[in-house]
Amino acid sequence: MNESMLTRELARLALSSHPEESAEAFAAARLGVIDFLASSFAARDEEAIAKLWRVVKAEGGHAQVPVIGQGEKVSFLQASLLNGLIGHALDYDDVHSDVRGHPSTVILPALISVAATEKPSGERFLAAYVIGVETMARLGQAIGPDHYVKGWHNTATLGGIAAAVAAAYLKRFSQAAMEKVIGFAATQASGLRIQFGSEMKPLHPGLAAHAALLSLKLAEEGFAGTRQALDGQLGFFGLYGDGDQDRAKRLLVEGWGEPWKIVTPGLWFKRYPFCSAAYHAADAAVRLREKNKLSPQDIEKVEIIFPPDGDAALVEREPQTGEEGRFSVEYVVALALNGYPLSLDNFTKAPLAEEIKRFLPRIHRSYDAKLSPVPHAVPKGRFTIVAVTTTDGTTYCERIDRPKGAPGQPLSSEELRQKLEHALAGEPDRAERIIGTVSALKGKEDLQQLLFLLSITSRL
Amino acid sequence: MNESMLTRELARLALSSHPEESAEAFAAARLGVIDFLASSFAARDEEAIAKLWRVVKAEGGHAQVPVIGQGEKVSFLQASLLNGLIGHALDYDDVHSDVRGHPSTVILPALISVAATEKPSGERFLAAYVIGVETMARLGQAIGPDHYVKGWHNTATLGGIAAAVAAAYLKRFSQAAMEKVIGFAATQASGLRIQFGSEMKPLHPGLAAHAALLSLKLAEEGFAGTRQALDGQLGFFGLYGDGDQDRAKRLLVEGWGEPWKIVTPGLWFKRYPFCSAAYHAADAAVRLREKNKLSPQDIEKVEIIFPPDGDAALVEREPQTGEEGRFSVEYVVALALNGYPLSLDNFTKAPLAEEIKRFLPRIHRSYDAKLSPVPHAVPKGRFTIVAVTTTDGTTYCERIDRPKGAPGQPLSSEELRQKLEHALAGEPDRAERIIGTVSALKGKEDLQQLLFLLSITSRL
């Protein structure tokens, strides 16, 4: 294959795909929608969202598309910006290891805007989502590991193109228009990792979804653009990648949809509303308490053992609030060993419960460079051991290499339901209706019903 | 200086600047505004603008900011998108050699939106424009020549940051907010040269201006972001540049405003509404006709001599319309030798005049690799020779190394006035009023008057 055919091949593969023929892909897509909505509802009162709302309100615009959990509509493009931010605001949304980033929070906001204005069938919506994840995972593999390492935020740089392809698939673009829309999105690809840790990080997917939809609209109006934006040294892979065009060719197109990337390796759904670097320890602590019937008063000390630097993201050792506790492995483990649920209500701006505060000094971190991570560790190279010593001198240990929710350890439907219910702050009826609608999503009306349900506004 | 201080230094220098103390800088800025408006009015009927209008209209939004030559207002952000496209639609707007791109068509659309909504003084507006050009020229030098060569479109990648700095200066941001706004713009920096030759190319400055203003608004709402986006290997220069942080430091900040970059080397105002690769030949042909009193019927053949590849952008050899003639050196030279003005009305969608069509076969191109460009050639390495042989066997030659309008060969105020008058299709009164307003721009009312004048809608 000639290198100048990458854009053409991606467009051709996407447009000729039939993901609706894969029951597995559709099942995974339904779970993805539920998880994305749970992650979004959980975030609906974040300050960053209120700030962006004020920017959007100052602009005005038609009320066209619902904003998740906000009870209001804004314009087609504005909604993608807001919904992208909302989906990623807590970093609670799905991850895909081929992407090294978050696919759904870019792709679904773009598709929601198209769904609200164009009223496609629910089936077509799910198919477009599968195509979007496929595209993004393949872009992530094709562009190579250097892309992220150098400083790009893959969620944003790859997400815009993937969301544009998904939206153009939803709208049944021609081959030529699909090639152009890829180029319009590629020429807007941006997002720097140097923004990690700020509110700009979760806005990146919003900006990427916005770029995708502007690309879509421009293509629909016949705006002229290159049809070879991915190709050659001046193209997207040449400029944002490491120049290995052979790998790019191979990984972008070979074996497309066999199996679908949304199925294998699949999406990683986050089980807890805190930093995923504490997930291993959380699973270990929950298991220790359950297996050994440990009571907090019997626990004398707790040691949490990481590979060197495995806790780099866990910057809080003495959190004062639940929100700060999102980045504290001590807080997470203390909650679990004291029998508190690892759910949203323990990660708010409220101060720590007194008994948790008193428990924290018993917990310490250490590092072991000699222990080897297992081959199936997620993320690669990671493990965490939690060792609890009781007042009678016994020590109980649990080692976790791959937390619950990660590929190979998927959340069950029931666990996803719980995530959604928690996010909806104890409105099990609404959670039930959303799950019912997503599970049966097929026709036009189903999809409009889902859009109605996602706009609900009741506050935490 | 520590490398982690680049963002801080740029913010500090911009905020502590007093360009209003330089009469030269303000004079250059006034010419820049007039040239930008002329280039924009000339483009007001371009199809790409109509297409973008339809995208914007579908969104709705408050009528806040005038769109140049369109007689209508759109929202704050939307206006920057449209005005950026309009300014660059004909590639007739100014160029800055330090930028290797077009500064005014990003900076001024951003400032126009702020001017319309915030009503600052005309003096502050001009000062902000000077700061924007200074920032963009210095970013262009600091990031190094590789940036453009690798495939970035400097107008877009550097323009967004420069326009954000200019707008934040206009609004008298704090140091901390200025540092953040630089980061918000940097994380949106994009634009690929692979889009050159399409309508997406002139939309790049619109997208960059839009990114700048979204950054401004987010910072005003207290959105959180890094204050060191330009610094280190993960920062803007590290990621988009060649890694030479020493050069970046030096060229970004040393000698700031001494003299202002808008004065030295200054803006290159384009004299003609066609591809600048044909400018040398145009100047040569005009001079040949004038100096030698040549009549078209006396001309037997015309040879146009370039350095190898010097005519790469001039892709049309047998244009059928004036619009196609924008990329035809044959058409341009034929017009000049036949005494037609090299003005807009000869570069429309209308078919070629019969006598021009009949003249074209007498013109040929050739290349001379042995001739050396002169040191002051603009662009570097370029020259064009036009050799006219008359029916009596005489050959007349003109060689041009630096066309009229380029730095060192600036357009006179009178030539700028003519450019504006042509763009306004023979409405000399309006041109007069605009020039008068820009020349006297000082208070708040002056600036609002200018915004009124630039929104006028009469069509070509």
PDB file of C-alpha atoms in Angstrom, chain B residues 309-417:
ATOM      1  CA  ASP B 309      11.336  25.987  -8.597  1.00  0.00           C
ATOM      2  CA  GLY B 310      10.769  29.706  -8.071  1.00  0.00           C
ATOM      3  CA  ASP B 311       7.408  29.327  -9.804  1.00  0.00           C
ATOM      4  CA  ALA B 312       6.242  26.239  -7.870  1.00  0.00           C
ATOM      5  CA  ALA B 313       3.170  28.020  -6.528  1.00  0.00           C
ATOM      6  CA  LEU B 314       2.175  29.343  -9.962  1.00  0.00           C
ATOM      7  CA  VAL B 315       0.288  26.276 -11.080  1.00  0.00           C
ATOM      8  CA  GLU B 316      -1.930  27.809 -13.794  1.00  0.00           C
ATOM      9  CA  ARG B 317      -0.471  28.241 -17.269  1.00  0.00           C
ATOM     10  CA  GLU B 318      -3.707  28.547 -19.230  1.00  0.00           C
ATOM     11  CA  PRO B 319      -6.201  30.179 -16.871  1.00  0.00           C
ATOM     12  CA  GLN B 320      -9.796  30.433 -18.036  1.00  0.00           C
ATOM     13  CA  THR B 321     -10.961  32.946 -15.417  1.00  0.00           C
ATOM     14  CA  GLY B 322      -9.444  35.794 -13.477  1.00  0.00           C
ATOM     15  CA  GLU B 323      -9.704  33.693 -10.331  1.00  0.00           C
ATOM     16  CA  GLU B 324      -7.541  30.982 -11.854  1.00  0.00           C
ATOM     17  CA  GLY B 325      -5.277  33.780 -13.021  1.00  0.00           C
ATOM     18  CA  ARG B 326      -4.272  34.417  -9.406  1.00  0.00           C
ATOM     19  CA  PHE B 327      -1.894  31.506  -9.775  1.00  0.00           C
ATOM     20  CA  SER B 328      -0.772  32.265 -13.348  1.00  0.00           C
ATOM     21  CA  VAL B 329       2.315  34.384 -13.957  1.00  0.00           C
ATOM     22  CA  GLU B 330       1.412  34.372 -17.662  1.00  0.00           C
ATOM     23  CA  TYR B 331      -1.919  36.036 -16.934  1.00  0.00           C
ATOM     24  CA  VAL B 332      -0.397  38.595 -14.596  1.00  0.00           C
ATOM     25  CA  VAL B 333       2.319  39.564 -17.079  1.00  0.00           C
ATOM     26  CA  ALA B 334      -0.174  39.666 -19.959  1.00  0.00           C
ATOM     27  CA  LEU B 335      -2.397  42.048 -18.005  1.00  0.00           C
ATOM     28  CA  ALA B 336       0.507  44.327 -17.153  1.00  0.00           C
ATOM     29  CA  LEU B 337       1.926  44.438 -20.675  1.00  0.00           C
ATOM     30  CA  ASN B 338      -1.544  45.178 -22.058  1.00  0.00           C
ATOM     31  CA  GLY B 339      -1.966  48.060 -19.647  1.00  0.00           C
ATOM     32  CA  TYR B 340      -4.678  46.496 -17.499  1.00  0.00           C
ATOM     33  CA  PRO B 341      -4.590  47.403 -13.816  1.00  0.00           C
ATOM     34  CA  LEU B 342      -3.459  44.561 -11.542  1.00  0.00           C
ATOM     35  CA  SER B 343      -6.486  45.067  -9.395  1.00  0.00           C
ATOM     36  CA  LEU B 344      -9.316  42.951  -8.032  1.00  0.00           C
ATOM     37  CA  ASP B 345     -11.727  43.355 -10.907  1.00  0.00           C
ATOM     38  CA  ASN B 346      -9.324  41.425 -13.133  1.00  0.00           C
ATOM     39  CA  PHE B 347      -9.147  38.478 -10.729  1.00  0.00           C
ATOM     40  CA  THR B 348     -12.794  37.494 -10.450  1.00  0.00           C
ATOM     41  CA  LYS B 349     -14.701  34.475 -11.719  1.00  0.00           C
ATOM     42  CA  ALA B 350     -15.266  36.242 -15.044  1.00  0.00           C
ATOM     43  CA  PRO B 351     -13.638  34.720 -18.145  1.00  0.00           C
ATOM     44  CA  LEU B 352     -10.481  36.295 -19.528  1.00  0.00           C
ATOM     45  CA  ALA B 353     -10.715  39.296 -21.850  1.00  0.00           C
ATOM     46  CA  GLU B 354     -10.271  38.214 -25.456  1.00  0.00           C
ATOM     47  CA  GLU B 355      -7.163  40.292 -26.111  1.00  0.00           C
ATOM     48  CA  ILE B 356      -5.489  38.863 -23.001  1.00  0.00           C
ATOM     49  CA  LYS B 357      -6.378  35.343 -24.059  1.00  0.00           C
ATOM     50  CA  ARG B 358      -4.823  35.978 -27.469  1.00  0.00           C
ATOM     51  CA  PHE B 359      -1.682  37.404 -25.856  1.00  0.00           C
ATOM     52  CA  LEU B 360      -0.968  34.458 -23.525  1.00  0.00           C
ATOM     53  CA  PRO B 361       0.695  32.143 -26.114  1.00  0.00           C
ATOM     54  CA  ARG B 362       3.477  34.693 -26.565  1.00  0.00           C
ATOM     55  CA  ILE B 363       4.624  34.128 -22.963  1.00  0.00           C
ATOM     56  CA  HIS B 364       6.991  31.371 -21.843  1.00  0.00           C
ATOM     57  CA  ARG B 365       8.750  30.421 -18.631  1.00  0.00           C
ATOM     58  CA  SER B 366      12.356  29.371 -18.205  1.00  0.00           C
ATOM     59  CA  TYR B 367      14.772  28.756 -15.350  1.00  0.00           C
ATOM     60  CA  ASP B 368      18.296  29.846 -14.661  1.00  0.00           C
ATOM     61  CA  ALA B 369      20.242  28.001 -11.994  1.00  0.00           C
ATOM     62  CA  LYS B 370      23.436  29.954 -12.685  1.00  0.00           C
ATOM     63  CA  LEU B 371      22.157  33.403 -11.747  1.00  0.00           C
ATOM     64  CA  SER B 372      22.601  34.194  -8.044  1.00  0.00           C
ATOM     65  CA  PRO B 373      19.888  35.807  -5.985  1.00  0.00           C
ATOM     66  CA  VAL B 374      21.008  39.020  -4.289  1.00  0.00           C
ATOM     67  CA  PRO B 375      21.496  39.118  -0.495  1.00  0.00           C
ATOM     68  CA  HIS B 376      18.483  41.405   0.083  1.00  0.00           C
ATOM     69  CA  ALA B 377      16.153  39.257  -2.066  1.00  0.00           C
ATOM     70  CA  VAL B 378      12.627  38.814  -0.673  1.00  0.00           C
ATOM     71  CA  PRO B 379      11.771  36.023  -0.180  1.00  0.00           C
ATOM     72  CA  LYS B 380      15.309  34.754   0.295  1.00  0.00           C
ATOM     73  CA  GLY B 381      16.733  33.136  -2.830  1.00  0.00           C
ATOM     74  CA  ARG B 382      14.108  34.583  -5.181  1.00  0.00           C
ATOM     75  CA  PHE B 383      14.318  36.738  -8.325  1.00  0.00           C
ATOM     76  CA  THR B 384      12.373  37.007 -11.537  1.00  0.00           C
ATOM     77  CA  ILE B 385      13.466  38.403 -14.893  1.00  0.00           C
ATOM     78  CA  VAL B 386      10.995  39.407 -17.570  1.00  0.00           C
ATOM     79  CA  ALA B 387      12.456  39.729 -21.076  1.00  0.00           C
ATOM     80  CA  VAL B 388      10.275  41.231 -23.802  1.00  0.00           C
ATOM     81  CA  THR B 389      11.296  40.904 -27.438  1.00  0.00           C
ATOM     82  CA  THR B 390       9.574  43.281 -29.825  1.00  0.00           C
ATOM     83  CA  THR B 391       8.718  42.700 -33.483  1.00  0.00           C
ATOM     84  CA  ASP B 392      11.763  44.808 -34.512  1.00  0.00           C
ATOM     85  CA  GLY B 393      14.030  42.333 -32.728  1.00  0.00           C
ATOM     86  CA  THR B 394      14.893  44.459 -29.670  1.00  0.00           C
ATOM     87  CA  THR B 395      14.866  42.768 -26.244  1.00  0.00           C
ATOM     88  CA  TYR B 396      14.070  44.687 -23.077  1.00  0.00           C
ATOM     89  CA  CYS B 397      14.830  43.156 -19.663  1.00  0.00           C
ATOM     90  CA  GLU B 398      13.859  43.856 -16.052  1.00  0.00           C
ATOM     91  CA  ARG B 399      15.045  41.887 -13.059  1.00  0.00           C
ATOM     92  CA  ILE B 400      13.239  42.184  -9.702  1.00  0.00           C
ATOM     93  CA  ASP B 401      14.713  40.773  -6.481  1.00  0.00           C
ATOM     94  CA  ARG B 402      12.395  42.375  -3.968  1.00  0.00           C
ATOM     95  CA  PRO B 403       8.899  43.334  -5.042  1.00  0.00           C
ATOM     96  CA  LYS B 404       7.164  46.521  -4.070  1.00  0.00           C
ATOM     97  CA  GLY B 405       5.515  46.139  -0.633  1.00  0.00           C
ATOM     98  CA  ALA B 406       8.210  43.897   0.808  1.00  0.00           C
ATOM     99  CA  PRO B 407      10.328  45.135   3.731  1.00  0.00           C
ATOM    100  CA  GLY B 408      12.741  47.726   2.392  1.00  0.00           C
ATOM    101  CA  GLN B 409      10.280  48.500  -0.406  1.00  0.00           C
ATOM    102  CA  PRO B 410       7.169  49.494   1.538  1.00  0.00           C
ATOM    103  CA  LEU B 411       3.896  50.520  -0.022  1.00  0.00           C
ATOM    104  CA  SER B 412       3.289  54.234   0.291  1.00  0.00           C
ATOM    105  CA  SER B 413       0.227  55.545   2.088  1.00  0.00           C
ATOM    106  CA  GLU B 414      -1.131  56.417  -1.322  1.00  0.00           C
ATOM    107  CA  GLU B 415      -0.668  52.846  -2.565  1.00  0.00           C
ATOM    108  CA  LEU B 416      -2.406  51.523   0.533  1.00  0.00           C
ATOM    109  CA  ARG B 417      -5.238  53.952  -0.082  1.00  0.00           C
TER     110      ARG B 417
END
